[in-house]
Tab-separated table of C-alpha atoms in Angstrom:
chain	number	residue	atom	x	y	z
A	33	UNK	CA	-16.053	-7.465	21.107
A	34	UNK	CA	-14.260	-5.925	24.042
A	35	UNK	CA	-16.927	-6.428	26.586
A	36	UNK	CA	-18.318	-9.767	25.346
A	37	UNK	CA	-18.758	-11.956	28.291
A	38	UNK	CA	-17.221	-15.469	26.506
A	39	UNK	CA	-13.654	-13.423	26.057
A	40	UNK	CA	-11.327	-15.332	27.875
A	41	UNK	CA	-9.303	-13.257	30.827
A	42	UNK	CA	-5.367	-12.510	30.464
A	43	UNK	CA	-2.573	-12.899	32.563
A	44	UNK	CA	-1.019	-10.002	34.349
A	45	UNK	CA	1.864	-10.047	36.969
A	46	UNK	CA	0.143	-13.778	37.872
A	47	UNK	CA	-3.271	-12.876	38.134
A	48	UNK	CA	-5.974	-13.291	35.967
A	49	UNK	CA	-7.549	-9.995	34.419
A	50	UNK	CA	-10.902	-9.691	32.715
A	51	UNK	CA	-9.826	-8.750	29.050
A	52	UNK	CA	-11.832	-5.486	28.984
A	53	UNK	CA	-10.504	-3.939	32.485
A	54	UNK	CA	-7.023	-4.726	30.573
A	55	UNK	CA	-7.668	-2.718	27.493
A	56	UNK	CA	-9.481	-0.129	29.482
A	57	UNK	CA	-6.127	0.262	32.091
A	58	UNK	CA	-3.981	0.310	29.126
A	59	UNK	CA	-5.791	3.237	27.239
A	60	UNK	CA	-6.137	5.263	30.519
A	61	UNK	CA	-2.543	4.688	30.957
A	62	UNK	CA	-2.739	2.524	34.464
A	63	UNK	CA	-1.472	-0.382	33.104
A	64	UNK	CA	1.656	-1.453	34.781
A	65	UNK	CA	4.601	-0.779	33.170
A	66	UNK	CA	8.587	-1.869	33.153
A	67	UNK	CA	11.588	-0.570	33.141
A	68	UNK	CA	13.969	-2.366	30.054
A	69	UNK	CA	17.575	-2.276	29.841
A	70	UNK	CA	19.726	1.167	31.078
A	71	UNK	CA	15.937	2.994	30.839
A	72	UNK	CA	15.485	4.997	33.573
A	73	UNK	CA	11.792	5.372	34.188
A	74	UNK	CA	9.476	2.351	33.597
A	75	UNK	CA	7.891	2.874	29.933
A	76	UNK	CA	7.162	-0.501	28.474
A	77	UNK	CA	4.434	-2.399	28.968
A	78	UNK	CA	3.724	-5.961	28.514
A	79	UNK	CA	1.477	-7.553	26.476
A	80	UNK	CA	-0.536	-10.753	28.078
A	81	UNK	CA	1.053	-14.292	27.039
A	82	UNK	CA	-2.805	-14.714	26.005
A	83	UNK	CA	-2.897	-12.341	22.835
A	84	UNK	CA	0.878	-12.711	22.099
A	85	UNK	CA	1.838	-13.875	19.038
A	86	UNK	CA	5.629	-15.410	19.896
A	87	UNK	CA	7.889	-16.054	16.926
A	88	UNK	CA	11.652	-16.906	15.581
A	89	UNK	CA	11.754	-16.133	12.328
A	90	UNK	CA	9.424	-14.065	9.567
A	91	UNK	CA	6.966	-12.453	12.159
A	92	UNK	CA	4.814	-11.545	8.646
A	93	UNK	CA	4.723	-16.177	8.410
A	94	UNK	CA	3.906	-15.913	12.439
A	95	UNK	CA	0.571	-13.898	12.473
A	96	UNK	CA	-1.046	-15.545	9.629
A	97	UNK	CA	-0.103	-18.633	10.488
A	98	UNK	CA	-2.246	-17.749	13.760
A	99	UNK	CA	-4.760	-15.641	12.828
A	100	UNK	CA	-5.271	-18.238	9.549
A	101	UNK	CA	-4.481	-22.055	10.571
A	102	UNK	CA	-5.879	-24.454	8.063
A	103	UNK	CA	-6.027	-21.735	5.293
A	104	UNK	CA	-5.806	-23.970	2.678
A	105	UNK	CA	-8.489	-26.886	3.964
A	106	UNK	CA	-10.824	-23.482	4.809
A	107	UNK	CA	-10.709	-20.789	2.556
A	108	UNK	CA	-14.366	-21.555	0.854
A	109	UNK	CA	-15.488	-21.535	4.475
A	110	UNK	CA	-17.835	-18.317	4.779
A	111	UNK	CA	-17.894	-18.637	8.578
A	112	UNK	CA	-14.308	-19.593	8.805
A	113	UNK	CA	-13.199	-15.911	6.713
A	114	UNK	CA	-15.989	-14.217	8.538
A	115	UNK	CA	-14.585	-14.262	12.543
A	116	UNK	CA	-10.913	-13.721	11.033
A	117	UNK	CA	-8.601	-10.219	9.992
A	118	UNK	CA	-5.435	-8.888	10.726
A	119	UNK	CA	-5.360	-4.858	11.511
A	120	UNK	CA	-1.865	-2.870	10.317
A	121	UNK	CA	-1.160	0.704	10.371
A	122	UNK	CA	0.340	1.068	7.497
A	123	UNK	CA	-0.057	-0.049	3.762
A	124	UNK	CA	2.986	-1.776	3.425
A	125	UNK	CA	1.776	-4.274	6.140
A	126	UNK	CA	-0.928	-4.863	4.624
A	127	UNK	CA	0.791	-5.815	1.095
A	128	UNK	CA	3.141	-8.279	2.953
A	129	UNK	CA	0.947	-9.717	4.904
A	130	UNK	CA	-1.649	-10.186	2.285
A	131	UNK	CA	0.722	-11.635	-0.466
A	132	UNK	CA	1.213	-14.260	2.261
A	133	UNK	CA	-2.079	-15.183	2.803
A	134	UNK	CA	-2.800	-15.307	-1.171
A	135	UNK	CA	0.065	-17.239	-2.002
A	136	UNK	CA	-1.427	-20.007	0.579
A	137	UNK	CA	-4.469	-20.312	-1.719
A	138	UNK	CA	-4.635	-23.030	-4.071
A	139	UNK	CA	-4.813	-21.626	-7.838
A	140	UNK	CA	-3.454	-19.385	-10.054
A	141	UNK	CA	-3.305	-15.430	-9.494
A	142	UNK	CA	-5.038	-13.211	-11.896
A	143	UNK	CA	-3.722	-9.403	-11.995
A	144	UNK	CA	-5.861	-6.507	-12.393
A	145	UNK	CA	-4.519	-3.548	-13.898
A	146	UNK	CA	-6.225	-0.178	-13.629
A	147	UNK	CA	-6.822	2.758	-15.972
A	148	UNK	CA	-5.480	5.869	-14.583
A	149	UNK	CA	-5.824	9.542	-16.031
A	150	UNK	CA	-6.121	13.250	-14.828
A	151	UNK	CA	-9.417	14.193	-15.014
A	152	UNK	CA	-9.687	17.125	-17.791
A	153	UNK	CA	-11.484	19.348	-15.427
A	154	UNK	CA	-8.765	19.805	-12.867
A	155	UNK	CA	-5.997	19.841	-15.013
A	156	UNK	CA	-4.305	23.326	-14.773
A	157	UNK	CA	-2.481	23.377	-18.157
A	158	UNK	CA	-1.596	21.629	-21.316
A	159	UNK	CA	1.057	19.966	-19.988
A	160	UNK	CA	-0.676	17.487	-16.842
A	161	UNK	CA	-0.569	14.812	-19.160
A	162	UNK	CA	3.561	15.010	-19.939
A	163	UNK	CA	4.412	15.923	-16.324
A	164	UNK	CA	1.929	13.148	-14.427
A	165	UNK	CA	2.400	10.595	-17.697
A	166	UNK	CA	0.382	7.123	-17.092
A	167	UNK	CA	3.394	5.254	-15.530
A	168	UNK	CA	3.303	7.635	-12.488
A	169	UNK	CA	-0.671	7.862	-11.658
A	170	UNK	CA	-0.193	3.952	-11.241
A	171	UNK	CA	2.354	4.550	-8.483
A	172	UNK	CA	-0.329	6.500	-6.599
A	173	UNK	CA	-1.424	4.754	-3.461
A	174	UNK	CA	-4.284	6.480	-1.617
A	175	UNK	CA	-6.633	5.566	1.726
A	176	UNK	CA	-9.694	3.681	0.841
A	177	UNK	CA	-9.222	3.525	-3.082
A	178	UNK	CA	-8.175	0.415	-4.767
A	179	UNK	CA	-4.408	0.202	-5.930
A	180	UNK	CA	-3.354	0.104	-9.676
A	181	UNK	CA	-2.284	-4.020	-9.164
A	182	UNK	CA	-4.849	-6.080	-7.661
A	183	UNK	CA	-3.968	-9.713	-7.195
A	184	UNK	CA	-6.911	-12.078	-6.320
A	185	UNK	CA	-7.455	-15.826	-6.461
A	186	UNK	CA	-10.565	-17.929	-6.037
A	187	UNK	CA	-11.794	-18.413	-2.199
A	188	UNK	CA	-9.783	-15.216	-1.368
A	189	UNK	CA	-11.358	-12.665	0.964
A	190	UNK	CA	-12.496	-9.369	-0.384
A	191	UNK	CA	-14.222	-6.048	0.596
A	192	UNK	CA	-16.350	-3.463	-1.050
A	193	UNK	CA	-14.787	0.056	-1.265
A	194	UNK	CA	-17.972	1.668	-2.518
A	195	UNK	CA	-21.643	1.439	-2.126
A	196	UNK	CA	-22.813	-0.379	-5.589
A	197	UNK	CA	-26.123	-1.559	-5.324
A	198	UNK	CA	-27.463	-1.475	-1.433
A	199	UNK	CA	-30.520	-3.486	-2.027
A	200	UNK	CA	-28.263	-6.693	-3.332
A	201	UNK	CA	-26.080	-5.878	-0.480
A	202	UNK	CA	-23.461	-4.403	-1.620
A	203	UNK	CA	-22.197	-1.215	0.540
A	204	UNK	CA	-19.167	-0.136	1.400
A	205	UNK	CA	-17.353	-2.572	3.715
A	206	UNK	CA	-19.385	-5.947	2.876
A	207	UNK	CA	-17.505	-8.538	2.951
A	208	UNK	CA	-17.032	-11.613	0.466
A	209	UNK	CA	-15.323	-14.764	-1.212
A	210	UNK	CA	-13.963	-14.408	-4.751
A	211	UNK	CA	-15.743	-17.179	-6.314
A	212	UNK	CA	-14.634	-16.683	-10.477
A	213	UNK	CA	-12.129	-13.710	-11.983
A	214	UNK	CA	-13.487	-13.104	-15.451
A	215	UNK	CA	-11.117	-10.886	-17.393
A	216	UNK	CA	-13.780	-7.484	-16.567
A	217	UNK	CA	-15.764	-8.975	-13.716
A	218	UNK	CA	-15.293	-10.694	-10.504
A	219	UNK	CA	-17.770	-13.089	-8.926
A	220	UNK	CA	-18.548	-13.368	-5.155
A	221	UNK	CA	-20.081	-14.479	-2.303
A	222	UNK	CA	-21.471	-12.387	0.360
A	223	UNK	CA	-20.312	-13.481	3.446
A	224	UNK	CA	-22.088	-10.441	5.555
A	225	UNK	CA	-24.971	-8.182	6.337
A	226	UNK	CA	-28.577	-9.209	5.025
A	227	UNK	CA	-27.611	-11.016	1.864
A	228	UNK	CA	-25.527	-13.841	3.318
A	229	UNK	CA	-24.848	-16.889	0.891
A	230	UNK	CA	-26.333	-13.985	-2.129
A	231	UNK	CA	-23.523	-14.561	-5.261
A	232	UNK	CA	-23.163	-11.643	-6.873
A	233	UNK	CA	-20.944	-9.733	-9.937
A	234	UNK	CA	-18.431	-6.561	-9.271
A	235	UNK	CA	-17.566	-4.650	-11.861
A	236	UNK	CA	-14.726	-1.636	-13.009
A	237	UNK	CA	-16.310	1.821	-11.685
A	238	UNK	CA	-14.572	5.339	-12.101
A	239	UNK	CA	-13.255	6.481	-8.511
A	240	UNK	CA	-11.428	9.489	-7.327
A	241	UNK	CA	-9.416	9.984	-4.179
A	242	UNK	CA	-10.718	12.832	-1.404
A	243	UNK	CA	-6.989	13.543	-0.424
A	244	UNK	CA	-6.310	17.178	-1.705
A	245	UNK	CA	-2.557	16.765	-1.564
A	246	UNK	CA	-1.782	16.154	-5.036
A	247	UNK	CA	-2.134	19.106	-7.306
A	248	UNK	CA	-4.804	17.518	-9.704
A	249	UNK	CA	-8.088	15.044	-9.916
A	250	UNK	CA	-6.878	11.682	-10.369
A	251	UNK	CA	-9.327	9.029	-12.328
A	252	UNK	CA	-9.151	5.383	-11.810
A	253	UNK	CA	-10.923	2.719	-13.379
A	254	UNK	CA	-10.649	-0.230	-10.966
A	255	UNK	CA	-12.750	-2.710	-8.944
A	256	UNK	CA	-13.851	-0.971	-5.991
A	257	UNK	CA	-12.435	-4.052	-3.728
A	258	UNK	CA	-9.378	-4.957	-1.125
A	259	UNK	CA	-7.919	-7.338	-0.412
A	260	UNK	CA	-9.930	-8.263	3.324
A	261	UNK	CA	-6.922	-10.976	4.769
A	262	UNK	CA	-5.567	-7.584	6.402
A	263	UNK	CA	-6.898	-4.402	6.700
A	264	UNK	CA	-5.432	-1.257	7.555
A	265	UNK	CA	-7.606	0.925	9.671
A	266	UNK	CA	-5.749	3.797	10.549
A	267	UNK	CA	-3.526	4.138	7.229
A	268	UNK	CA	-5.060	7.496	6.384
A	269	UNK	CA	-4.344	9.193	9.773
A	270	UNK	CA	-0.996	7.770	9.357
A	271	UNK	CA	-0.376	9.222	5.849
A	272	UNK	CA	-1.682	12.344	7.042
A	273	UNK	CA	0.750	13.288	10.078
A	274	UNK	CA	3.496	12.033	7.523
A	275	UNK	CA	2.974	14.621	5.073
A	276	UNK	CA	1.850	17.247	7.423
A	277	UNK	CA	5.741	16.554	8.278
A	278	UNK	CA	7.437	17.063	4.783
A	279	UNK	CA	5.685	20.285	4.762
């Protein structure tokens, strides 16, 4: 996307800047940079009017209503969801910013609850179930597993946490439409990859989380989906350096 050749340039210091050489002076650290306030060396640098979002107000209403004008008129629009997301480092962004975008839907919000347990295997005594009751697993948040609440409306963007059937076209990271919540399926559209237009039914699965941090095997039943308005990429690294910290 960075090098495609229809990507408009960007302003910098008055002069117009191929968007790639920007990104590529900015990562290498050449970009120029400004001095703001009482700071003594020049250690900001600014970002092109181009791909500036400017705002007065709720910066969480700003970006979607940028990244998602005309949600309501287009939110059955497959190509329309397809060229749009909004990238966050951190989980709580995404949970703002996606309760946003849902609330814009037309429709009622259905809930999905999961089931959450300690696997018997890992459990190191009698007593997992008292000291991690129900209640707690739910509070569990974990990189690229489902939470316990999922809200979703019709015509709201959704993608695949799991690889469920490849050959219908559902993989990890395919992206969708909600088309119908039943009460234990959901019903979507493929809106990428090789199956394009395909409608097709998601349903509860058993997952476990890779992090080793907690001190058992967690099991939740849940649909292997997020919500795909915004994503957050680099959440795990993230959640990793933070811990690494408390320790």
């Amino acid at each position: 996307m960075r090098i495609e050749p229809n990507v408009p340039p960007v302003t910098i210091d008055g002069q117009p800047v191929s968007f790639k050489d920007w990104v590529l002076s900015l990562g290498d650290g050449l970009a120029p940079t400004y001095a703001l306030d009482e700071d003594i060396e020049p250690s900001w640098v600014e970002i092109p009017k181009e791909i500036r979002v400017d705002y007065s107000g709720d910066p969480v209403k700003a970006i979607v209503d940028e990244i998602y004008p005309d949600l309501q008129q287009n939110h059955g629009d497959a190509e329309y969801l397809r060229g749009r997301a909004i990238l966050t480092p951190l989980n709580e962004y995404v949970e703002k910013i996606n309760r946003e975008v849902l609330n814009r839907l037309p429709g009622s919000t259905k809930i999905y609850k999961s089931c959450d347990s300690i696997c018997k295997g890992s459990a190191t005594s009698a007593a997992d179930d008292t000291l991690y009751p129900p209640e707690y697993l739910n509070t569990l948040k974990f990189s690229g597993m489902p939470n316990h609440e999922i809200e979703l409306k019709e015509g709201v963007p959704i993608m695949l946490l799991r690889n469920l059937n490849p050959k219908k076209g559902l993989c990890n990271g395919t992206r969708l439409i909600v088309t119908q919540c039943y009460p234990f399926l959901i019903e979507g559209l493929i809106i990428t990859g090789n199956k394009v237009g395909e409608k097709v039914y998601i349903p509860r699965i058993n997952m476990t989380p890779a992090d080793k941090a907690i001190p058992f095997k967690l099991k939740r039943k849940q649909f292997p989906i997020a919500d795909e308005a915004c994503i957050g990429y680099t959440k795990n690294i993230v959640y990793r350096e933070i811990f690494n910290d408390i320790q």
